[in-house]
Coordinates of C-alpha atoms in Angstrom, one line a residue:
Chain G
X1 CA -34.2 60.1 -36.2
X2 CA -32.0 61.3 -33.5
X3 CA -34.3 60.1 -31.2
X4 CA -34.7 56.8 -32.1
X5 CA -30.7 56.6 -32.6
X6 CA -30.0 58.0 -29.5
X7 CA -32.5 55.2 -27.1
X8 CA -31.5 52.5 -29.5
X9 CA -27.5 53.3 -29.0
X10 CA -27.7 53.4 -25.3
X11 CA -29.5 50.4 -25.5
X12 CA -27.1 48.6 -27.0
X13 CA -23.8 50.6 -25.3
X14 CA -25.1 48.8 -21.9
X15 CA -25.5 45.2 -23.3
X16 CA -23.0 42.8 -22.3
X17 CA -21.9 41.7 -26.0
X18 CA -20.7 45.4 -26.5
X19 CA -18.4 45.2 -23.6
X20 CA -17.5 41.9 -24.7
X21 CA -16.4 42.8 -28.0
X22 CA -14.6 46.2 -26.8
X23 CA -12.8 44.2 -24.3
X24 CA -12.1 41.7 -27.7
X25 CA -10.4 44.1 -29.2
X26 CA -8.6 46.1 -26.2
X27 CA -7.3 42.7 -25.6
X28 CA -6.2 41.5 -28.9
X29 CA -4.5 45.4 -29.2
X30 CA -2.4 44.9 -25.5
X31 CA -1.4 41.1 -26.7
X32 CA -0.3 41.7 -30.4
X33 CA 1.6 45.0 -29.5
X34 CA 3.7 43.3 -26.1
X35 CA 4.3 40.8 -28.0
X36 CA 5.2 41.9 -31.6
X37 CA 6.5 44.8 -30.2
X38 CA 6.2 46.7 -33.4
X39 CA 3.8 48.7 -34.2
X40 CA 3.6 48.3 -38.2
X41 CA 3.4 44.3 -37.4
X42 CA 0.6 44.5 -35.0
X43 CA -1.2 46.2 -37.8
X44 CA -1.1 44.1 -40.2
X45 CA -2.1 41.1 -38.2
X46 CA -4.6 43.3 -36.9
X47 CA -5.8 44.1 -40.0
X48 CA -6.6 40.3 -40.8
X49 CA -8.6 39.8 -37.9
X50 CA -10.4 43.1 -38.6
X51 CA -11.7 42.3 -41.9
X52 CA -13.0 38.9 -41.3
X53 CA -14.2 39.9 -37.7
X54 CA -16.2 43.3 -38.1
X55 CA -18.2 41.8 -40.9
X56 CA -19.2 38.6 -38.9
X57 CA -19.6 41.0 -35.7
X58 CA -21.9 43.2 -38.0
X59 CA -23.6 40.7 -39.4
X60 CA -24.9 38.9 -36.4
X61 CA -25.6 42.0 -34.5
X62 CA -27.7 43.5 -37.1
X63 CA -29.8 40.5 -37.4
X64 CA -30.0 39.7 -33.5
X65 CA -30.8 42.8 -32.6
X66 CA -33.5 43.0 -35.7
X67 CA -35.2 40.6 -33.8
X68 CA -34.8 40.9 -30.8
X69 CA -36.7 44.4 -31.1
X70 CA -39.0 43.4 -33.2
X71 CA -42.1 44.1 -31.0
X72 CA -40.3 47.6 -29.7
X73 CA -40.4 48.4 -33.5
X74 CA -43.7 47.9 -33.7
X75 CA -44.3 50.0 -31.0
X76 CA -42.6 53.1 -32.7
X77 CA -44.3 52.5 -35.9
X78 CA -47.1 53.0 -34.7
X79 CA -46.0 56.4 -33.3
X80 CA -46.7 59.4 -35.3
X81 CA -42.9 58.9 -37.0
X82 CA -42.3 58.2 -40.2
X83 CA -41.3 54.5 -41.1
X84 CA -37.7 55.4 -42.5
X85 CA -36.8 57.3 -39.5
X86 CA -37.7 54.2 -37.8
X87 CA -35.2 51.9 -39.8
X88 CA -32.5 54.7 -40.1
X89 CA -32.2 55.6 -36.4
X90 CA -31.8 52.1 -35.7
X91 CA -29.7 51.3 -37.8
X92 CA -27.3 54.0 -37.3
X93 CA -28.0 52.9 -33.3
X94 CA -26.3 49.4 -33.8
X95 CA -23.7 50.5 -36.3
X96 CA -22.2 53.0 -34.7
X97 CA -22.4 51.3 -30.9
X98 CA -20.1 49.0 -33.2
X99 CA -17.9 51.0 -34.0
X100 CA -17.1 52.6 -31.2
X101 CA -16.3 49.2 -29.6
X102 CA -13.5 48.8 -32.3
X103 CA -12.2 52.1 -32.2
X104 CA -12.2 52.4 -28.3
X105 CA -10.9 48.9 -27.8
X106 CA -7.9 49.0 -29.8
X107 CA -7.3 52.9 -29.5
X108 CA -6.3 52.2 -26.0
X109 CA -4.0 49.8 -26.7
X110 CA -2.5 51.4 -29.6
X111 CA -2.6 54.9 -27.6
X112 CA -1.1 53.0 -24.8
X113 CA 1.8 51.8 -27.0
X114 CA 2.1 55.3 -28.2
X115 CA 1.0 55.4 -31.8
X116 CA 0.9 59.1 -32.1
X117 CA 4.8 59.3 -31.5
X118 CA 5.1 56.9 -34.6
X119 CA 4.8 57.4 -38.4
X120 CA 2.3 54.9 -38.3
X121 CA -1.0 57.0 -36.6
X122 CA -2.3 57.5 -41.0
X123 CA -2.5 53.3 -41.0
X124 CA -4.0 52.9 -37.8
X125 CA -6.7 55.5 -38.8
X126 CA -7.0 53.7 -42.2
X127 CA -7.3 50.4 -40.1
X128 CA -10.6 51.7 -38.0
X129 CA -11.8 53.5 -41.0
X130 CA -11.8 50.7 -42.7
X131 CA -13.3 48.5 -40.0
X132 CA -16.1 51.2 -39.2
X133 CA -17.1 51.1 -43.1
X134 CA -17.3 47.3 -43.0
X135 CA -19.5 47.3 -39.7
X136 CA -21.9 49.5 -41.4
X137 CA -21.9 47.7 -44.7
X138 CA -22.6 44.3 -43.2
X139 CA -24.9 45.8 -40.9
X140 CA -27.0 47.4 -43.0
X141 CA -26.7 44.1 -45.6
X142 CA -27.8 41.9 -42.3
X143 CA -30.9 44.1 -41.5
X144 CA -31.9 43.8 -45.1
X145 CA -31.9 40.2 -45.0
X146 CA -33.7 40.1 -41.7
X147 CA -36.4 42.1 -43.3
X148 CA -36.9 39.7 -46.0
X149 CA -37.7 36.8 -43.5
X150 CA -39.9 36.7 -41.2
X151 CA -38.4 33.5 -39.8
X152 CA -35.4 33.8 -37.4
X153 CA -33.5 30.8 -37.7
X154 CA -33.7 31.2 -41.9
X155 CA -32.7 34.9 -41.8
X156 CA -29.9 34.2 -39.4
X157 CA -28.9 31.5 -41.6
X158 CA -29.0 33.8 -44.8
X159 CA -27.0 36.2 -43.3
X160 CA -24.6 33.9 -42.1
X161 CA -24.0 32.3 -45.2
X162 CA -23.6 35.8 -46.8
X163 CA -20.6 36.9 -44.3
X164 CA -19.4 33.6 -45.6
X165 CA -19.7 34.6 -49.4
X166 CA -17.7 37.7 -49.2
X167 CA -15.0 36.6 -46.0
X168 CA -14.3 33.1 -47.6
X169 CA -16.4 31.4 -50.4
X170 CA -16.0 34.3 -52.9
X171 CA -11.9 34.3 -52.8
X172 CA -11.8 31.1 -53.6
X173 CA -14.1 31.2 -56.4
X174 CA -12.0 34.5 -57.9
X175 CA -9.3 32.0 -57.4
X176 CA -10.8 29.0 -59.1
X177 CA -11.3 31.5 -62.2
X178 CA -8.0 32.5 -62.1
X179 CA -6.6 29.1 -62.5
X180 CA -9.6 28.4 -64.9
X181 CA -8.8 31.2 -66.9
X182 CA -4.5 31.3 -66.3
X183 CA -4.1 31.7 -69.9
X184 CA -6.3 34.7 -70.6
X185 CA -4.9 38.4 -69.4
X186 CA -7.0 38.8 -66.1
X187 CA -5.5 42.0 -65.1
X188 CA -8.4 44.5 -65.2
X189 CA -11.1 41.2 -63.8
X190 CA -8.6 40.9 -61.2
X191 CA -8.8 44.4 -60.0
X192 CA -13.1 44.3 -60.8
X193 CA -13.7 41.6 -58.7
X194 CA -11.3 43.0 -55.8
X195 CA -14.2 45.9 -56.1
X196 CA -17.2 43.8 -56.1
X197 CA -16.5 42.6 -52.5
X198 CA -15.7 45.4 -49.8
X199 CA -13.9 42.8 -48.1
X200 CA -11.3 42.1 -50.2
X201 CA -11.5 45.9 -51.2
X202 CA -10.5 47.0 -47.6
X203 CA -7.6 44.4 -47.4
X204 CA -6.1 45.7 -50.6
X205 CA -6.3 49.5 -49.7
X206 CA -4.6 48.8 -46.3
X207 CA -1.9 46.6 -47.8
X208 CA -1.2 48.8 -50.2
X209 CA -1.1 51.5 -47.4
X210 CA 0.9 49.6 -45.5
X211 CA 4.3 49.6 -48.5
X212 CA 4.1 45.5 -48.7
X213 CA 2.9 45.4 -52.0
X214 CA 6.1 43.7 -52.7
X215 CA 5.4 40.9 -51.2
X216 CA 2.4 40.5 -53.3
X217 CA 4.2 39.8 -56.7
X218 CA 3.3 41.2 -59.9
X219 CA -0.2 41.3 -58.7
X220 CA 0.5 43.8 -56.1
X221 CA 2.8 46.0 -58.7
X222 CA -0.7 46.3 -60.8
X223 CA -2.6 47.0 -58.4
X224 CA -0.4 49.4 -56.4
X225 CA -0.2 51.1 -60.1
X226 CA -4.3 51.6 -60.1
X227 CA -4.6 52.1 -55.8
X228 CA -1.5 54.5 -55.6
X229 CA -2.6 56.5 -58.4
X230 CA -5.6 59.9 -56.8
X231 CA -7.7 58.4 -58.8
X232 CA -7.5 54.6 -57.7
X233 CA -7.5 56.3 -54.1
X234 CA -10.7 58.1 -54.6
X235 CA -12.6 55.0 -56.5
X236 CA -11.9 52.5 -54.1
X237 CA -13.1 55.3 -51.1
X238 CA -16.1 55.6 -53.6
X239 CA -16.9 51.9 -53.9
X240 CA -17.2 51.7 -50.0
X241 CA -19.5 54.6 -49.7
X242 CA -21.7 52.7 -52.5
X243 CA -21.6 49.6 -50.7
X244 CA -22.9 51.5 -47.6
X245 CA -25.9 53.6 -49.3
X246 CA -26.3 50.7 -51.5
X247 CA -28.2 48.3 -49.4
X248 CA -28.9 51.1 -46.7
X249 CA -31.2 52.6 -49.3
X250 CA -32.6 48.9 -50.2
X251 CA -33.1 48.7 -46.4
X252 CA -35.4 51.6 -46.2
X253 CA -37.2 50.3 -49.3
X254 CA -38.3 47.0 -47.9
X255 CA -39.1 48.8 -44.8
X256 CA -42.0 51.1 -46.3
X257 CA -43.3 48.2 -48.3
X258 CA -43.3 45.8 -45.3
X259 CA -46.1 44.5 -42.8
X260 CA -45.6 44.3 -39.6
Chain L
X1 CA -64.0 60.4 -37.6
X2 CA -63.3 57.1 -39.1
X3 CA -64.4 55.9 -42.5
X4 CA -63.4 52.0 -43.6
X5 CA -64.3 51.4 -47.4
X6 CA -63.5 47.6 -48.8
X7 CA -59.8 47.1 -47.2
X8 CA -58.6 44.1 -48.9
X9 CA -55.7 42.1 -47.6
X10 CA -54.2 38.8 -48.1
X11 CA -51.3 37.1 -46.9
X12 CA -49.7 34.7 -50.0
X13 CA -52.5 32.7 -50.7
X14 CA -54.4 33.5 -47.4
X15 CA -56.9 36.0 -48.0
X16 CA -57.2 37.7 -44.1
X17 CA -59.7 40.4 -45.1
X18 CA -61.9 40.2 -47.8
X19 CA -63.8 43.4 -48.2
X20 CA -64.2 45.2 -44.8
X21 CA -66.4 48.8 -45.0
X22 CA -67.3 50.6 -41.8
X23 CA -68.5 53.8 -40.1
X24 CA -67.2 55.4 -36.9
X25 CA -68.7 58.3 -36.2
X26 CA -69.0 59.1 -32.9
X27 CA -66.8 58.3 -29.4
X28 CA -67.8 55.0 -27.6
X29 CA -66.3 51.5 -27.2
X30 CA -66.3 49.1 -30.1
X31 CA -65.7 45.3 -30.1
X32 CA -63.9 43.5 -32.8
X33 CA -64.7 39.9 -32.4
X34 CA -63.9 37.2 -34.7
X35 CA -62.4 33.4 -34.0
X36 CA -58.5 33.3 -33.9
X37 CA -56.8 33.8 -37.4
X38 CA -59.9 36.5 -38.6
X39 CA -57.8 39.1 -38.9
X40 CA -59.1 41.1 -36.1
X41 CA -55.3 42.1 -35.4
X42 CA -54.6 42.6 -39.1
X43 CA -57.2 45.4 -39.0
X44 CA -55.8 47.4 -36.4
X45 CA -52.5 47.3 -37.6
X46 CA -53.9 48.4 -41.3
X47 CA -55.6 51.1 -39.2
X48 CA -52.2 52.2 -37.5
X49 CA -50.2 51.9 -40.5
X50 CA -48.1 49.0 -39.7
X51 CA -49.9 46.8 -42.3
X52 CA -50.0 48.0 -45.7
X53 CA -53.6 47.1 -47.4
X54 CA -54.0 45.4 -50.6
X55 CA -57.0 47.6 -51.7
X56 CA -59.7 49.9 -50.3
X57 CA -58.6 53.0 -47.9
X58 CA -59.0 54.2 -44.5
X59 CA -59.7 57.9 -44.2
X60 CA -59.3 59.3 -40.7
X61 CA -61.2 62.7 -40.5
X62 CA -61.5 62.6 -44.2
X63 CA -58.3 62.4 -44.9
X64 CA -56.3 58.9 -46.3
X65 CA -54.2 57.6 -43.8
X66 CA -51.6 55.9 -46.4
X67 CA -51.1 59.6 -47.1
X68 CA -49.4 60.6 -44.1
X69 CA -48.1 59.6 -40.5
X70 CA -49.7 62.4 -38.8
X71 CA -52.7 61.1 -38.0
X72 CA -51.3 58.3 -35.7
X73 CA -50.7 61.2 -33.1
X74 CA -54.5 61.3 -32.7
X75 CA -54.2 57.3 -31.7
X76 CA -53.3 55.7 -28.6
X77 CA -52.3 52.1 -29.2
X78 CA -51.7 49.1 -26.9
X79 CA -50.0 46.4 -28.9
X80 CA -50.4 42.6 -28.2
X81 CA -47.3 41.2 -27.4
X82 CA -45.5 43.8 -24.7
X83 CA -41.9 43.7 -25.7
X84 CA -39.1 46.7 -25.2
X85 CA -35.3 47.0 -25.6
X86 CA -34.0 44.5 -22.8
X87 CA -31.6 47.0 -21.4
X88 CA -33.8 50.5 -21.1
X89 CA -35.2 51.1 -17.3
X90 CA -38.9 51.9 -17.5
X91 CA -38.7 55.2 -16.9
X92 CA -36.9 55.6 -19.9
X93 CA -39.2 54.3 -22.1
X94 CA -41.8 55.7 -21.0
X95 CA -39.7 59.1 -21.5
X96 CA -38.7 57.7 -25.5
X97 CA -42.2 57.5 -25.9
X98 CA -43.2 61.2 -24.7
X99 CA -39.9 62.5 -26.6
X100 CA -40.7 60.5 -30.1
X101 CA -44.5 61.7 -30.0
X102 CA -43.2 65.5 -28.8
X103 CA -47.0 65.6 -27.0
X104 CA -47.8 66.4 -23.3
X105 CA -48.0 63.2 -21.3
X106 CA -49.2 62.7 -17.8
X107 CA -48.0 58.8 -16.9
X108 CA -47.7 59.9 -12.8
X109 CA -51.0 59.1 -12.1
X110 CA -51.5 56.1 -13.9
X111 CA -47.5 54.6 -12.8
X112 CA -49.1 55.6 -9.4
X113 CA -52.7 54.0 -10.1
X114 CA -50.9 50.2 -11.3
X115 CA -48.0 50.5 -8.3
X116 CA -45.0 51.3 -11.3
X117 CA -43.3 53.3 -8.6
X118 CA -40.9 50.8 -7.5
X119 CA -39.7 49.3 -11.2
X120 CA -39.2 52.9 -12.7
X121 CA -35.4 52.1 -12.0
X122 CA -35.6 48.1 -13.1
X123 CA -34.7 47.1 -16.5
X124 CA -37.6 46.3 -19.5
X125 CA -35.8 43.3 -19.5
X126 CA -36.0 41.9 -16.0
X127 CA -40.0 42.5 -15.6
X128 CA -42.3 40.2 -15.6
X129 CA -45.3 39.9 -18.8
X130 CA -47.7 41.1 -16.3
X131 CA -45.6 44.1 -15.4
X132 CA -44.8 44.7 -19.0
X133 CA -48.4 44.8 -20.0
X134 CA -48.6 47.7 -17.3
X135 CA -46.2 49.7 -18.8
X136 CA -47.5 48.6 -22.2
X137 CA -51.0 50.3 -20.5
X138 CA -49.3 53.5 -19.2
X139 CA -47.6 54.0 -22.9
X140 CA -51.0 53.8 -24.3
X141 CA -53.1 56.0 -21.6
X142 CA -50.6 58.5 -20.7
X143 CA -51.5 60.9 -24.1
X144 CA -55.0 62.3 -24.6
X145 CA -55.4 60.8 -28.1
X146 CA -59.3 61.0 -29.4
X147 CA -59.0 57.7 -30.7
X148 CA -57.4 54.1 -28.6
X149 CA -57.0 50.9 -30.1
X150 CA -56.2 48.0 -27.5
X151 CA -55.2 44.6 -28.7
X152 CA -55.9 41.8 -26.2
X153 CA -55.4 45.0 -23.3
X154 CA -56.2 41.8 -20.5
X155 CA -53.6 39.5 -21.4
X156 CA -51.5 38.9 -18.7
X157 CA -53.3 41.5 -15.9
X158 CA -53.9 40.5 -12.4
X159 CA -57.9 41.0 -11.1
X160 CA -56.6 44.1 -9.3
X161 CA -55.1 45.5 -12.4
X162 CA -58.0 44.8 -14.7
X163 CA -60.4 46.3 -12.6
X164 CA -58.3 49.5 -13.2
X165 CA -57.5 48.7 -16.8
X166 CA -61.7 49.1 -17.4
X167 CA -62.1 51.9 -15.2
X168 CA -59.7 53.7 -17.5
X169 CA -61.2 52.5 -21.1
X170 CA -64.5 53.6 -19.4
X171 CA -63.5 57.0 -18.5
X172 CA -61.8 57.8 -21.9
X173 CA -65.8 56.3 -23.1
X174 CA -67.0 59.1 -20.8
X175 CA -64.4 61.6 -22.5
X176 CA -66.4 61.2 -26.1
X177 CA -63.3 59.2 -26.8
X178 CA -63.3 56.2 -29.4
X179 CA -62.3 53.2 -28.1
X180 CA -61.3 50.2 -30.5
X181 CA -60.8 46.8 -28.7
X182 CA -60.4 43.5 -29.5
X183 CA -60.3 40.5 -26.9
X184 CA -61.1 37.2 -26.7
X185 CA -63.1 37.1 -23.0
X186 CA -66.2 37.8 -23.7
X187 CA -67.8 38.9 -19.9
X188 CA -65.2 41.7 -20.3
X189 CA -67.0 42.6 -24.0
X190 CA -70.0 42.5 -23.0
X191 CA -69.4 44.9 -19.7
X192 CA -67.7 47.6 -21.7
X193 CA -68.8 47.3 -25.3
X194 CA -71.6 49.9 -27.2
X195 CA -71.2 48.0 -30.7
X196 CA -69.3 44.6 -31.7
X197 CA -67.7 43.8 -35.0
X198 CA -68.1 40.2 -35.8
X199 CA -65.6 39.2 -38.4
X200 CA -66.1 35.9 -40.0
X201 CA -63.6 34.3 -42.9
X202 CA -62.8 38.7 -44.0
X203 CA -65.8 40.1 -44.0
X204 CA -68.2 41.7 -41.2
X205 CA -70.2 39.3 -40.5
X206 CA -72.3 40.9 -38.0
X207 CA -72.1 44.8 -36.7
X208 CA -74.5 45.6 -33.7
X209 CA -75.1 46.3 -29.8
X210 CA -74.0 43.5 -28.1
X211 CA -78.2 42.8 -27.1
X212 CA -78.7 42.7 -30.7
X213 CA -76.0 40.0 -31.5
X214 CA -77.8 37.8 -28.1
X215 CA -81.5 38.3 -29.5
X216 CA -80.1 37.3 -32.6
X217 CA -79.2 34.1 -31.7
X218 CA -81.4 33.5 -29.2
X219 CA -78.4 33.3 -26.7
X220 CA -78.4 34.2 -23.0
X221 CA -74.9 35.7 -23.0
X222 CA -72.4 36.5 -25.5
X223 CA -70.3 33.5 -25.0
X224 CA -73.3 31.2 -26.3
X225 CA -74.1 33.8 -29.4
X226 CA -70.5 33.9 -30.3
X227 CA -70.3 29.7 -30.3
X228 CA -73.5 29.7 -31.9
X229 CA -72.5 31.7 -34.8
X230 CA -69.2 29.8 -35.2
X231 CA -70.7 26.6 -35.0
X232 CA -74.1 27.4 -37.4

């Protein structure tokens, strides 16, 4: 499997589109920092553009590059190696070319600025763990999806639609419900359905992270009691390793079943 | 060495192989023929693993294939469609290859024999189909694997190149080696083959020396006994 990661990875470190992205984020680090010129500020806006970008990133990377090599794939399987090696080394080749790209193009900036003389180095880490979890979640989602269809243009539309679901279409349906539902107590579905999208799930754990909980009404007071408690801290940390093995695992299911 | 009994396979509602038994027992060249859409490919890729049949089994020195991956190291295979990672140089795939099989490899002389020398440096992705195909040929010859399976080996291969290509199938023949091919030029066939495997709607329709299949037809070259068959 490290063999298949490691050609696959330097593949994909000397593509263009990785530079492109790095230099994405290097960029967006310099301009939000010089021009906020705060440090807890930057993250924040950095942290919406990091949960709706390393999903989209993910997701169109994992597909493109599913078949884009599909022919190389079929090359290696028929290489005395075992199928899920195949899948897996891959897979960790794209996700983690990924998220290096984040975490090298906006630790420069933020190292630049000089984030390890400030209290806020724990939410920066938070910020790329976060962002590396989401890359390998969509990722692996993406490739799952490109496995189901042979076709390119329906798989990339599948997957695209299913970035959609979780950045835009499904907050707006918890929010329809809401209203639907104003006069029930939606507590405890609130803080479900923050856990059924990793998404939303990220966003909440750095917000609360980030002491602006406040701002979030009596919402955020519920949910900072579940989040802040070890327990809430652990769970939601949980939930995002599940979401990664989750479809991961489904990935290397459809892989031994498929024909290629 | 290798022992077909009734592989089954069907795509939805498309039913590529039928029942397909065969017997391989000793090294020499063998021809799977068949018109476009026969499932000549579909075979080979059961054969290596890549296709998953429906029923029957495949038993590679009596042992199932579906069983295990290690038999593929015994099998060199050239696919159809020559495609890499668009930013590897060709010398490092042709290093992956060596490093994922863990075998010893000899691809100097035959980057040497088809003139590789000069795009060693050059990225998979800038070469041309022909050129591919030629690295596609030194992946596949490079490891001394009893058994080759070459799908469509010509396609894209300059005179020069193919002269070499059939110099090489013939001396892995010479090797006791067995050598599985499919193609759709028929001269090329009938110059290298020892036995053809006519496939017809997924099932065998004939299985013979290439004189056999003429005399059967009455035909003066294989050409005019394949069109005969497929328009009878």
């Amino acid at each position: 499997m490290i063999k298949i990661f490691k050609y696959s990875f330097s593949d994909l470190m000397r593509s263009r589109w990785s530079f492109i992205y790095l230099g994405f984020y290097m960029l967006l680090g310099f301009v939000l920092l010089f021009l906020n010129n705060d440090l807890s500020k930057g993250i924040i806006t950095l942290m919406n553009v990091i949960v709706v970008l390393t999903p989209m990133i993910g997701t169109i990377f994992g597909v493109m590059y599913f078949y884009n090599s599909r022919e190389f794939t079929e090359l290696l399987l028929a290489q005395p190696v075992k199928r899920s090696v195949i899948f897996l080394g891959q897979y960790l080749g794209i996700s983690i070319s990924l998220a290096m790209s984040l975490i090298i193009g906006l630790g420069i900036p933020f190292l630049v600025y000089g984030v390890f003389r400030s209290g806020e180095i724990f939410n920066f880490l938070l910020l790329l763990i976060a962002g590396g979890f989401l890359t390998f979640i969509f990722v692996a989602i993406s490739v799952c999806i490109a496995l189901f269809n042979a076709n390119k243009i329906k798989g990339f539309g599948y997957a695209i639609l299913m970035w959609l679901f979780f950045a835009v279409i499904y907050d707006g349906l918890v929010l329809l419900s809401m209203m639907v539902f104003a006069d029930y107590p939606l507590d405890d579905f609130a803080l479900l359905v923050s856990f059924l999208n990793p998404i939303d799930l990220s966003r909440i754990m750095i917000l609360l992270k980030l002491d602006i909980s406040a701002l979030l009404g009596y919402t955020g007071a519920l949910f900072q009691r579940f989040f802040g408690t070890n327990l809430g801290f652990v769970m939601s940390w949980l939930m995002l390793v599940i979401w990664t093995c989750v479809p991961v695992l489904l990935m290397v299911r459809i892989a031994n079943k498929k024909n290629f | 060495m290798i022992t077909v009994s009734n592989i089954k396979k069907s795509f939805g509602r498309l039913q590529v192989l039928d029942d397909i038994s065969f017997k391989v027992d000793k090294g020499g060249i063998i021809a799977i023929l068949g018109p476009n859409g026969s499932g000549k490919t579909t075979f080979l890729k059961i054969l290596l693993g890549m296709v998953i049949a429906d029923g029957g089994k495949i038993l590679y020195q009596e042992k199932d294939i579906s069983k295990s991956h290690e038999y593929r190291k015994h099998i060199g295979y050239l696919p159809q469609i020559a495609r890499f990672p668009d930013n590897l140089k060709v010398r490092e795939v042709i290093h992956m290859i060596a490093d994922v099989r863990n075998e010893p490899s000899n691809p100097e002389d035959l980057i040497k024999l088809f003139g590789l020398e000069s795009f060693l440096d050059k990225n998979l992705g800038n070469l041309s189909g022909g050129t591919r195909q030629k690295v596609n040929i030194v992946l596949t010859f490079m490891f001394d694997t009893p058994v080759i399976v070459l799908d469509e080996p010509t396609a894209g291969l300059d005179p020069v190149s193919l002269i070499k290509l059939k110099d090489l199938i013939n001396k892995a023949k010479a090797a006791g080696k067995i050598i599985l091919i499919t193609s759709h030029i028929m001269s090329l066939v009938e110059e290298l083959a020892d036995e053809v495997i006519f496939l017809l709607e997924g099932n065998i329709y004939f299985k013979g020396t290439p004189q056999e299949l003429k005399s059967r037809t009455g035909s003066e070259d294989l050409e005019h006994a394949i069109a005969a068959i497929l328009e009878s």
